[in-house]
Coordinates of N, CA and C in Angstrom, one line a residue:
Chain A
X1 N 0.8 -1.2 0.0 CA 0.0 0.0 0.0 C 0.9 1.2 0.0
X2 N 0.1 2.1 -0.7 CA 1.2 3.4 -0.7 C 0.9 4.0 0.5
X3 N 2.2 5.1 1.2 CA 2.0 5.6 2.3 C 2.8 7.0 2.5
X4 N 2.9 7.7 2.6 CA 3.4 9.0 2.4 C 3.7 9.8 3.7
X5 N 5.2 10.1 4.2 CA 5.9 10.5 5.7 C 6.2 11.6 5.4
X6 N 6.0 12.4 6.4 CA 6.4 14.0 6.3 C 7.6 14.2 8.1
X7 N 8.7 14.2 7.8 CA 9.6 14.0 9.0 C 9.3 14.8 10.1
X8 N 9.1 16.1 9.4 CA 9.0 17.5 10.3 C 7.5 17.7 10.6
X9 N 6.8 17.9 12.2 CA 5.6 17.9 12.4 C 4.9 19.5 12.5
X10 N 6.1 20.1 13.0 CA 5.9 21.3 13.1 C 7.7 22.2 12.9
X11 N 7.6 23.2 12.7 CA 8.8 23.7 11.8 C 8.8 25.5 12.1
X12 N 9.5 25.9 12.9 CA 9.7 27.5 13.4 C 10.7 27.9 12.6
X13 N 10.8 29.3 12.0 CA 11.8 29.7 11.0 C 11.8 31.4 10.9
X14 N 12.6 32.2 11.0 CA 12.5 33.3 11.1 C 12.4 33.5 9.5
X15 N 11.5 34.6 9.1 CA 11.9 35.6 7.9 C 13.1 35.4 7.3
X16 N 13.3 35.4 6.0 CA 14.5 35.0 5.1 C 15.3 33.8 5.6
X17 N 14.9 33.1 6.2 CA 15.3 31.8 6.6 C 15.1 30.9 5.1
X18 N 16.1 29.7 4.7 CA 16.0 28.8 3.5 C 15.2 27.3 4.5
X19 N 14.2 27.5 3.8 CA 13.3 26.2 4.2 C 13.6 24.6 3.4
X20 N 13.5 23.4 3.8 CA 13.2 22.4 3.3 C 12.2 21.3 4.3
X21 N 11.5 20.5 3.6 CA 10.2 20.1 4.1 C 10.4 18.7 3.5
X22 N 10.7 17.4 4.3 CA 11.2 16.6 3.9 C 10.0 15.6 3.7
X23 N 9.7 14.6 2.3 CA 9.0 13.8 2.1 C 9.3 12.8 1.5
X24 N 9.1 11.5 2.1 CA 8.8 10.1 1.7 C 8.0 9.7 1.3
X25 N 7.8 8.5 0.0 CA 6.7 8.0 -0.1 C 7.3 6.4 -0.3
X26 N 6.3 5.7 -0.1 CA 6.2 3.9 0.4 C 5.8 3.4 -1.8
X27 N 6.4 3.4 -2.5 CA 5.7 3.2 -3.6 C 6.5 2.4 -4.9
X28 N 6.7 1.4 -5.3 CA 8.0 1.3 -6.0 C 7.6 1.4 -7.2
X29 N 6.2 1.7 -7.7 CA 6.1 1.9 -9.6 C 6.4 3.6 -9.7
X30 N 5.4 3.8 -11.1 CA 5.6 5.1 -11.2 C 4.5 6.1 -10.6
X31 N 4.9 7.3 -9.5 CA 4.2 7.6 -9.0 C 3.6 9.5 -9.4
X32 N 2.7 10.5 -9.2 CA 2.8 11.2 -9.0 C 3.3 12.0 -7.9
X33 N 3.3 13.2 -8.0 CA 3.6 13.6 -6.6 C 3.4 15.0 -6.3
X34 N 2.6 15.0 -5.1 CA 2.1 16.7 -5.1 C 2.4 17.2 -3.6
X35 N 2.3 18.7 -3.7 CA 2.8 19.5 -2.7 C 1.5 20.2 -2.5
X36 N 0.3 20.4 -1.4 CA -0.7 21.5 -1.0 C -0.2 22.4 0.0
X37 N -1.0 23.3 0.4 CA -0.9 24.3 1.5 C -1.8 24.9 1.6
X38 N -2.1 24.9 3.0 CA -3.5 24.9 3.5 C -3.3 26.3 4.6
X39 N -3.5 27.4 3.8 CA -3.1 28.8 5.0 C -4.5 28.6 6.2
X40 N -4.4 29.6 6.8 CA -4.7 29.3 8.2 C -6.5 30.1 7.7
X41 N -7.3 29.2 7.9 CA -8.6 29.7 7.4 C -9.2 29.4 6.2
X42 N -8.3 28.6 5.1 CA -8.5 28.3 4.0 C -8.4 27.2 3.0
X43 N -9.1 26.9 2.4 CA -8.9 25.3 1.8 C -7.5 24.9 1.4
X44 N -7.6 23.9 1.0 CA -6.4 22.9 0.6 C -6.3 24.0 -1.1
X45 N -4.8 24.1 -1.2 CA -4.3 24.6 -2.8 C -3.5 23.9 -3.2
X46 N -3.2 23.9 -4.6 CA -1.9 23.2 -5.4 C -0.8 24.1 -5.4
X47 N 0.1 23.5 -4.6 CA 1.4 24.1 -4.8 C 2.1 23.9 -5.7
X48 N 2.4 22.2 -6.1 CA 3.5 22.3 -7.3 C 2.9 20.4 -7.4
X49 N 3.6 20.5 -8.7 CA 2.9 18.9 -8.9 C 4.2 18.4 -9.7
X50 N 4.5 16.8 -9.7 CA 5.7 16.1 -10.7 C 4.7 15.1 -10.8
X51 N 4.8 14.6 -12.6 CA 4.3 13.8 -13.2 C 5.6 13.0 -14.0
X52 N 6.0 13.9 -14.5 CA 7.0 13.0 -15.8 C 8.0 14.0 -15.7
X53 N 9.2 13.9 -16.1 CA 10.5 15.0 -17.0 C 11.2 15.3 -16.2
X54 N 11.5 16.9 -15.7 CA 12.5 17.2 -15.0 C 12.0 17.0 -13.5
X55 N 13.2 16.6 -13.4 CA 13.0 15.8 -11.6 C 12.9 17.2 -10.6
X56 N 13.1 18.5 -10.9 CA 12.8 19.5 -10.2 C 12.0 20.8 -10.7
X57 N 10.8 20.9 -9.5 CA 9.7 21.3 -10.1 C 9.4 22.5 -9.7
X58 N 9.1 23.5 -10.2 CA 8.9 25.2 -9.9 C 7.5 25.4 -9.6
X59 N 7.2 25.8 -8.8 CA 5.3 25.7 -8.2 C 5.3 27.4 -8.0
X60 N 4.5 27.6 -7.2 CA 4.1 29.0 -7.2 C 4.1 29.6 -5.9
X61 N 4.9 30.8 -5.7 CA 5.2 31.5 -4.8 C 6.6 30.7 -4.4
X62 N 7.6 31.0 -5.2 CA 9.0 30.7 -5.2 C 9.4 29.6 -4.6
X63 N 8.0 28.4 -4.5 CA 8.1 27.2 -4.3 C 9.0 26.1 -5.0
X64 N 9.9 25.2 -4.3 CA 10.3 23.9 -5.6 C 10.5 22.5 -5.1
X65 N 10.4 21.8 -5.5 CA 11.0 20.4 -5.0 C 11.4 19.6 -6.0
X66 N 12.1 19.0 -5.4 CA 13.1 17.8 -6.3 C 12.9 16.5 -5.9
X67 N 12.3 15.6 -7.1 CA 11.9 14.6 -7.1 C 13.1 13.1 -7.1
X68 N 13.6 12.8 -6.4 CA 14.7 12.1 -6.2 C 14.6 10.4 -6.5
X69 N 14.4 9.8 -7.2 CA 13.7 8.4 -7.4 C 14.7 7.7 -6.3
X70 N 15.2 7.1 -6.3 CA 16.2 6.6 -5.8 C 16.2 6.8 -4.0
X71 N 15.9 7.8 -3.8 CA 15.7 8.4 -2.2 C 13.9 8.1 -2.3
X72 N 13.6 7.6 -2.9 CA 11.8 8.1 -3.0 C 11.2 9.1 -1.8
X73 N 12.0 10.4 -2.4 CA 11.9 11.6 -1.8 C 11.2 12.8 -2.9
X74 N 10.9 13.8 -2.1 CA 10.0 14.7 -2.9 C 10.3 15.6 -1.8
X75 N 11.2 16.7 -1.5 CA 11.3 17.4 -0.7 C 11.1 18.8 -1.1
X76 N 10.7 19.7 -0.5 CA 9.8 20.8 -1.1 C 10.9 21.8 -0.2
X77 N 11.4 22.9 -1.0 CA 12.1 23.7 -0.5 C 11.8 25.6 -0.8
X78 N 12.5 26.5 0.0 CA 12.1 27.5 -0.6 C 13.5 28.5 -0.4
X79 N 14.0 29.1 -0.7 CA 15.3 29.6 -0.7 C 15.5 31.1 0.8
X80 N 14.0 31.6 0.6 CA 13.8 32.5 1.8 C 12.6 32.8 2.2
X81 N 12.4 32.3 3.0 CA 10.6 32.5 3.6 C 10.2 33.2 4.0
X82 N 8.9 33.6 3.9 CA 8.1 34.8 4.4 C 7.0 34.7 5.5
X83 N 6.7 35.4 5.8 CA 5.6 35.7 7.2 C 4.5 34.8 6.5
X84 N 4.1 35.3 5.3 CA 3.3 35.4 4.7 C 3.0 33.5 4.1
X85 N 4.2 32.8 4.7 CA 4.3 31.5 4.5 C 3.4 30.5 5.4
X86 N 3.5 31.3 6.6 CA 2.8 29.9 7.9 C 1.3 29.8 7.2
X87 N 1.7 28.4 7.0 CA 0.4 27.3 6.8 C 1.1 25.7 7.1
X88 N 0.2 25.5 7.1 CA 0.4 23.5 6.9 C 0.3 22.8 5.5
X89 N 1.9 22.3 5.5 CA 2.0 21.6 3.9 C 1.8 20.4 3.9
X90 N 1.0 20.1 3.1 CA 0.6 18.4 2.7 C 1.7 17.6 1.6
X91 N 2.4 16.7 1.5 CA 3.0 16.4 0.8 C 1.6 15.2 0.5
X92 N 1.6 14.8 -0.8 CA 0.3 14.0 -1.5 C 0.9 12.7 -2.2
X93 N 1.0 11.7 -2.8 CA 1.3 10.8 -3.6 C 0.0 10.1 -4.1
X94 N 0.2 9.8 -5.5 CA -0.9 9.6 -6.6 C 0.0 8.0 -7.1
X95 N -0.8 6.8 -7.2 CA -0.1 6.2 -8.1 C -0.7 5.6 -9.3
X96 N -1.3 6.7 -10.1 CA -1.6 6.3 -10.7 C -3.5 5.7 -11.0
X97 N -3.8 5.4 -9.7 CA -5.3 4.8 -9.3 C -5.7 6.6 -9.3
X98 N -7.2 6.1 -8.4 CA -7.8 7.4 -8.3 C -7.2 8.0 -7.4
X99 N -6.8 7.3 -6.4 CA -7.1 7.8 -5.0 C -5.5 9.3 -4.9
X100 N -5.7 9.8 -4.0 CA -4.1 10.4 -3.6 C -4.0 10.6 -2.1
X101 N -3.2 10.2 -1.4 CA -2.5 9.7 -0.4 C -2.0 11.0 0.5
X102 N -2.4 11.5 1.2 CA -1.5 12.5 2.2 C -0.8 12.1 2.8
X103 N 0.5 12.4 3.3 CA 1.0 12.7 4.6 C -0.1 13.7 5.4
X104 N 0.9 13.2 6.9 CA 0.3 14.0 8.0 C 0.4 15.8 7.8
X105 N 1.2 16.2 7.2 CA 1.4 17.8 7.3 C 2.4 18.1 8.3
X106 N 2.8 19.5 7.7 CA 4.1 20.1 8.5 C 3.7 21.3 8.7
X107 N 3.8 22.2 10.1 CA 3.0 23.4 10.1 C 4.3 23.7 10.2
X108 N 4.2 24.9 9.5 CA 4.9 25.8 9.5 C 5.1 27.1 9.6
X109 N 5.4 27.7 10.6 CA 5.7 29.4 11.8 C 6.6 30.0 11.4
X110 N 6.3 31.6 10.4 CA 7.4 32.3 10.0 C 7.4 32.9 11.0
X111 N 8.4 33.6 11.9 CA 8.4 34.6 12.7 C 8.4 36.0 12.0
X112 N 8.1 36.9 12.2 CA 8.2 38.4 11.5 C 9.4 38.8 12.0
Chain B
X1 N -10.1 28.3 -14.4 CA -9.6 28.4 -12.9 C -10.5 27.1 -12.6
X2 N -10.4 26.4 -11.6 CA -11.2 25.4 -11.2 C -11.7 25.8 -9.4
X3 N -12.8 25.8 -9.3 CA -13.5 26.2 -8.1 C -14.1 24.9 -7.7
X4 N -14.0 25.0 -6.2 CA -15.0 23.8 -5.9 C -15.3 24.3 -4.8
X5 N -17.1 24.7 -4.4 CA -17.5 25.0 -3.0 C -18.0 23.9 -2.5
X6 N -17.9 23.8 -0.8 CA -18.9 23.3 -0.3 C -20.1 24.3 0.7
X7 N -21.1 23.5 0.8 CA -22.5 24.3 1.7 C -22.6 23.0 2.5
X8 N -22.9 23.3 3.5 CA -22.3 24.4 5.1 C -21.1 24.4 5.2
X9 N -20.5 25.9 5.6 CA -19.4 26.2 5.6 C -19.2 25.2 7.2
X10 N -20.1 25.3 8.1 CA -19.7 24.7 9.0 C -21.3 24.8 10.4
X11 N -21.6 23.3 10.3 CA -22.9 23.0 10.9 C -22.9 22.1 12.1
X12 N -24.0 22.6 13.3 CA -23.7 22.0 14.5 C -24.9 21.2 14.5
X13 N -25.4 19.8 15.2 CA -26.9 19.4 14.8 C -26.4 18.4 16.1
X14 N -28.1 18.0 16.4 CA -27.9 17.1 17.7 C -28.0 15.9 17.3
X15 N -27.3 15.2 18.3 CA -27.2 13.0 18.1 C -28.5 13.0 17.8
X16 N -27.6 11.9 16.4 CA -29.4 11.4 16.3 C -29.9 12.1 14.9
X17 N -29.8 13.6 14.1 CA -29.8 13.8 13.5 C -29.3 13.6 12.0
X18 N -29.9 13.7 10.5 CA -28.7 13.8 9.3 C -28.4 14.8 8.7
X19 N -27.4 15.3 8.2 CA -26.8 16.4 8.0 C -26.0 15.9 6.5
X20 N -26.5 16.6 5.6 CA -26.3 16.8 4.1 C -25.4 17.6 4.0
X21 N -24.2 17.9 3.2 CA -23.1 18.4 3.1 C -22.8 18.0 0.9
X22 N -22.9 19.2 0.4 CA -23.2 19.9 -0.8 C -21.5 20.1 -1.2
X23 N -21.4 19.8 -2.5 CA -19.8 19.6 -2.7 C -20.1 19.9 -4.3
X24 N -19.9 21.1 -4.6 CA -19.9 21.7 -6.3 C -18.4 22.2 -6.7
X25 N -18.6 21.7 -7.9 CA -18.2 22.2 -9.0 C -18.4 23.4 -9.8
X26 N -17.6 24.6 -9.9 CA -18.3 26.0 -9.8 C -18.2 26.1 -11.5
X27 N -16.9 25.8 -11.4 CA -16.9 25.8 -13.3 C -16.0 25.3 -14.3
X28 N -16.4 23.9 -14.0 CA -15.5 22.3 -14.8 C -17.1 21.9 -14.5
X29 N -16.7 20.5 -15.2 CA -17.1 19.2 -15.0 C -16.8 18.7 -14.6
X30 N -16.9 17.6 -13.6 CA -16.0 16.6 -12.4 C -16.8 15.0 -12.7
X31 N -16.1 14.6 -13.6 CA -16.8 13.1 -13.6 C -16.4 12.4 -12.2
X32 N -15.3 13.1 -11.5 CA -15.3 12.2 -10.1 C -15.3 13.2 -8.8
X33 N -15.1 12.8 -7.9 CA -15.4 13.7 -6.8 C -14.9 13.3 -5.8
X34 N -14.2 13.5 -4.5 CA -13.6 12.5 -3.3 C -13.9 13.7 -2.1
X35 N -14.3 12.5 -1.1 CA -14.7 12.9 0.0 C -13.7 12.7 1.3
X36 N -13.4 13.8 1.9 CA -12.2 13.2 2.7 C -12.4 13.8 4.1
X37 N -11.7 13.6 5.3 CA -12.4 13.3 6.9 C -10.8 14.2 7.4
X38 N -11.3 15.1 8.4 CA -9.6 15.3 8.5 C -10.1 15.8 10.0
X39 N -9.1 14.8 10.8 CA -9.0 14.9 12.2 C -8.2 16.3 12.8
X40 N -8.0 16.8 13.7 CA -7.5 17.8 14.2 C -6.0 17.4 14.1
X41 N -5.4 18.4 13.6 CA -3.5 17.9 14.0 C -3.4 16.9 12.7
X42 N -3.9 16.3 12.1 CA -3.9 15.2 11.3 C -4.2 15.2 10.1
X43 N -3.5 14.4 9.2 CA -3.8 14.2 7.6 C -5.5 14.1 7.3
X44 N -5.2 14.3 5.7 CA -6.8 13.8 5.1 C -6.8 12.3 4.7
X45 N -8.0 11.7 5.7 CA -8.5 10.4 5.2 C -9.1 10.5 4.0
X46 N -8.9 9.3 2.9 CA -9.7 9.6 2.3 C -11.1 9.0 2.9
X47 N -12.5 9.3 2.5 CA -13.4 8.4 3.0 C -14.3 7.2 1.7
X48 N -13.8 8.1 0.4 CA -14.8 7.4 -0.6 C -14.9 8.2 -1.6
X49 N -14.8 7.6 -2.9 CA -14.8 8.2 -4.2 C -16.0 8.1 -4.9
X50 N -16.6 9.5 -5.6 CA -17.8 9.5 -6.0 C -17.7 10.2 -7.4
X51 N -18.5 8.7 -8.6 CA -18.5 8.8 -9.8 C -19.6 9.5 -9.9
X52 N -19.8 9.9 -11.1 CA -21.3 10.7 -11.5 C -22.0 9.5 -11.9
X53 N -23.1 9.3 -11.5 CA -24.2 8.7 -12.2 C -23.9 7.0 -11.8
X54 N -22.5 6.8 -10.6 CA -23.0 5.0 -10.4 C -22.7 5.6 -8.3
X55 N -22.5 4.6 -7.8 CA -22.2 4.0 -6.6 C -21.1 4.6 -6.3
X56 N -21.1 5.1 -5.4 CA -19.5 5.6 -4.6 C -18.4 4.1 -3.8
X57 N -17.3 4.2 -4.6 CA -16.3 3.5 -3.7 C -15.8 3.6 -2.6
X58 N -16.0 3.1 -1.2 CA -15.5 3.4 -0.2 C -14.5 2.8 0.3
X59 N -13.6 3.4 1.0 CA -12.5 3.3 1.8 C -13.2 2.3 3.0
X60 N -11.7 0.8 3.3 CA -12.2 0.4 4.2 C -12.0 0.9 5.6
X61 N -13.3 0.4 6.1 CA -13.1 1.0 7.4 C -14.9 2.1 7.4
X62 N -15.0 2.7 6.0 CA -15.6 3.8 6.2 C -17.5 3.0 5.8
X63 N -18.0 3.3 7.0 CA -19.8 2.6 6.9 C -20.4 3.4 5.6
X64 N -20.8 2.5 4.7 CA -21.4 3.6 3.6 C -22.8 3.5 3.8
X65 N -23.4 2.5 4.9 CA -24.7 3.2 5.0 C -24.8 4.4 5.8
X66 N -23.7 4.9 6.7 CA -23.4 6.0 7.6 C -23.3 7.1 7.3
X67 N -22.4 6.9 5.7 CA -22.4 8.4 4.8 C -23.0 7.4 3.3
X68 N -23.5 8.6 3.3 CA -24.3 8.7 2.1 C -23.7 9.6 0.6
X69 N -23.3 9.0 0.2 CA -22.9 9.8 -1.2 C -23.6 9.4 -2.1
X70 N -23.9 10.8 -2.8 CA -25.1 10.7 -4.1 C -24.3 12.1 -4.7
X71 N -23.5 11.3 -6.4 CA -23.5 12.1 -7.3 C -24.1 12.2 -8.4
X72 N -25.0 12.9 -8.6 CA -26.5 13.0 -8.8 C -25.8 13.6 -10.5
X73 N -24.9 14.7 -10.6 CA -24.7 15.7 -11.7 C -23.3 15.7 -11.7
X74 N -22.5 16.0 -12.7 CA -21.3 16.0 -13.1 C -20.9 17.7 -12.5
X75 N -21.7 18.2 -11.7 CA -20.8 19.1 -10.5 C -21.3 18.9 -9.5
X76 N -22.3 18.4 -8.9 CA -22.8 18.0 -7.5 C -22.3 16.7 -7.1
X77 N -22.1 16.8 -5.8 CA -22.2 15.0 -5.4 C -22.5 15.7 -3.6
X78 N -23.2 15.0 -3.0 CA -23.4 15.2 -1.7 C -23.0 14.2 -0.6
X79 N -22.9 14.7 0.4 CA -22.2 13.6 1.4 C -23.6 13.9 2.7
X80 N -23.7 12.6 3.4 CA -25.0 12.9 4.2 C -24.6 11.9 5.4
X81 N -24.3 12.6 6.7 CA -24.0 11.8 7.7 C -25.1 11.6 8.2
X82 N -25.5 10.2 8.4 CA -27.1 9.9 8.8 C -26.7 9.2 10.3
X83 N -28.0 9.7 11.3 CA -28.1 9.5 12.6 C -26.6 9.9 13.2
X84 N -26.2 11.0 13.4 CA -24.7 11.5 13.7 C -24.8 11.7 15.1
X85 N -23.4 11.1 15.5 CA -23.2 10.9 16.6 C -21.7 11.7 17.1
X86 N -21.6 12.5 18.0 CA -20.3 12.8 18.9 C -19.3 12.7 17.7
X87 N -18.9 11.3 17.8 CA -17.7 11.0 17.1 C -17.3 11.1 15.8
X88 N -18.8 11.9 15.2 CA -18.8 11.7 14.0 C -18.2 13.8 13.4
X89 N -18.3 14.2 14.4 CA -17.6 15.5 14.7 C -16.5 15.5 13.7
X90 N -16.4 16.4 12.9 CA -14.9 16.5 12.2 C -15.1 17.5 11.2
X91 N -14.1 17.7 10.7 CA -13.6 18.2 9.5 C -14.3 17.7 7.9
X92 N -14.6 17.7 7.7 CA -15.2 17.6 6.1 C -14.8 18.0 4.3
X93 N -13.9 17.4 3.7 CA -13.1 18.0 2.7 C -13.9 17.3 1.3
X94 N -14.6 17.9 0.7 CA -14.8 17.1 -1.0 C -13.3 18.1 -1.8
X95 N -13.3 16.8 -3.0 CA -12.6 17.7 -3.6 C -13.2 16.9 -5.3
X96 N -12.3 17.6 -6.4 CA -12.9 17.4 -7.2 C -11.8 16.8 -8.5
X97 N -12.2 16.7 -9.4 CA -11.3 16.3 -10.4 C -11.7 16.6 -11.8
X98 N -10.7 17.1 -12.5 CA -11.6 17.7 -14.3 C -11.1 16.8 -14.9
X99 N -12.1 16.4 -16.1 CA -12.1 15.6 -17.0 C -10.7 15.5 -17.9
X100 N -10.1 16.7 -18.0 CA -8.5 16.8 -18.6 C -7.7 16.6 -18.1
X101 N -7.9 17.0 -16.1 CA -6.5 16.8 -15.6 C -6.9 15.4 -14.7
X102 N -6.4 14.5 -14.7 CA -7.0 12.9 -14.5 C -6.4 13.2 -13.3
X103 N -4.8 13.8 -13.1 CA -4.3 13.6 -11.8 C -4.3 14.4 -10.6
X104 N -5.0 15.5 -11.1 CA -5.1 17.2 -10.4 C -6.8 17.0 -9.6
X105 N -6.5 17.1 -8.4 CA -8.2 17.8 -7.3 C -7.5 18.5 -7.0
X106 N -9.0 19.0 -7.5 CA -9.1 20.6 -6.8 C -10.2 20.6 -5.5
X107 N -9.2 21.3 -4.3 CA -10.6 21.1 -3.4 C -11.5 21.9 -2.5
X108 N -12.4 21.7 -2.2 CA -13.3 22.6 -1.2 C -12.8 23.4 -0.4
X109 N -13.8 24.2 0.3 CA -13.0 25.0 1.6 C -13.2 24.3 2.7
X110 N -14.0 22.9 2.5 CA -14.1 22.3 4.2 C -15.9 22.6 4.7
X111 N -16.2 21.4 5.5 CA -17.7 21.7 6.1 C -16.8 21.0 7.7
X112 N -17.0 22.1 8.3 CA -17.0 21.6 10.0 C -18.3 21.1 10.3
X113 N -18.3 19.9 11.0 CA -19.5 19.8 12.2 C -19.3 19.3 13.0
X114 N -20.4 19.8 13.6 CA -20.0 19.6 15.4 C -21.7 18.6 15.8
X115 N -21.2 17.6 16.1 CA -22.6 16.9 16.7 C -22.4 16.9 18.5
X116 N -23.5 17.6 18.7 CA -24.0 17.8 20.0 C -24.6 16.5 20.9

C-alpha cells in the first residue's frame, strides 16, 4: 500500500530563513507527486505537482521540490521565507489509481 | 480556474440527526469527486470516491450506510452523515477532479461539524 511521511511535524523559522520540508513515499512503480498548503482559514491549494521529466519542479510563490527516485523523496524547499508562508504543507502521492494519499502535514511558523 | 465550493461552511446538529453536506463544481465538469475526513493535527483520510451517475467506492473502514454519497450531476455530489453521533464531529473535505486533468483535485474550503 502506498504511504506517504512527512519527518518534520511542526517547523519555526525566522523571515528569510531557506526552508526544506522533507518527504517520503512507500511506492515502488511510477508515481505522481504533489505538494498543497492549507493557510490558516482556508482550503487545501496546489502548490506544485511532478508527473514526468524534469525531476525539479517550480510551483508557485517561489516554491520547488526535487523529485529524487532513488531516495523516493520529494522534498519541497524555498530559498527565503516569508511571514506570509505559515500554513500546513501536505506532501500527497498519486499512483496512478484514483485515489491520492497524504502525509500528516508540516506546520509551518514564520516569525516576523 | 477550477473552483469547488462546499455548503455548510460549518454545521452543529444534535445525536441522532442527518446532515447533508453539498460539494460543487463552480466551473468544470468533475466526472469524479472525493470525500475526505480530517482529524484535528492530522492528515486527510480519504473516505470514498464518487462517480457521477453509479455507486461511490468506499475506503475500508468507512460505513457507507453511515455516509451517504449521491452524485446526482457532473458538479454535484453530496455527502449525508445519517443518525450522527459525537464522534462523528470532524472536518469535512470534498474535492474534485476535471475531465483533462485525471491527476489534479481541486478542493473545497471544508464543512466543520460539530454533533451535540
Amino acid at each position: 500500500a502506498q504511504s506517504v511521511s512527512q519527518h518534520n511535524h511542526h517547523v519555526i523559522l525566522s523571515e528569510a530563513a531557506s526552508l526544506e520540508l522533507g518527504c517520503n513515499y512507500s511506492y515502488g512503480g511510477t508515481v505522481n507527486l504533489f505538494w498543497y498548503v492549507q493557510y490558516p482559514g482556508q482550503h487545501l491549494q496546489l502548490l506544485l505537482k511532478y508527473f514526468s521529466g524534469d525531476p525539479l519542479v517550480k510551483g508557485i510563490k517561489g516554491f520547488e521540490a526535487e523529485f529524487i527516485k532513488s531516495k523516493f523523496s520529494f522534498n519541497l524547499r524555498k530559498p527565503s521565507v516569508q511571514w506570509s508562508d505559515t500554513a500546513e504543507y501536505f506532501c500527497a502521492v498519486n499512483a496512478g489509481d484514483d485515489k491520492i494519499i497524504f502525509g500528516k502535514g508540516t506546520r509551518l511558523h514564520i516569525l516576523p | 480556474g477550477a473552483v469547488v465550493s462546499q455548503h455548510p461552511s460549518w454545521v452543529i446538529c444534535k445525536s441522532g440527526t442527518s446532515v447533508k453536506i453539498e460539494c460543487r463544481s463552480l466551473d468544470f465538469q468533475a466526472t469524479t469527486m472525493f470525500w475526505y475526513r480530517q482529524f484535528p493535527k492530522q492528515s486527510l483520510m480519504l473516505m470514498a470516491t464518487s462517480n457521477e451517475g453509479s455507486k461511490a467506492t468506499y475506503e475500508q473502514g468507512v460505513e457507507k450506510d453511515k455516509f451517504l454519497i449521491n452524485h446526482a450531476s457532473l458538479t454535484l455530489s453530496t455527502l449525508t452523515v445519517t443518525s450522527a453521533h459525537p464522534e462523528d464531529s470532524s472536518f469535512y473535505i470534498c474535492s474534485a477532479r476535471k475531465g483533462t486533468e485525471q491527476e489534479t483535485q481541486y478542493f473545497g474550503p471544508g464543512t466543520r461539524l460539530l454533533v451535540l
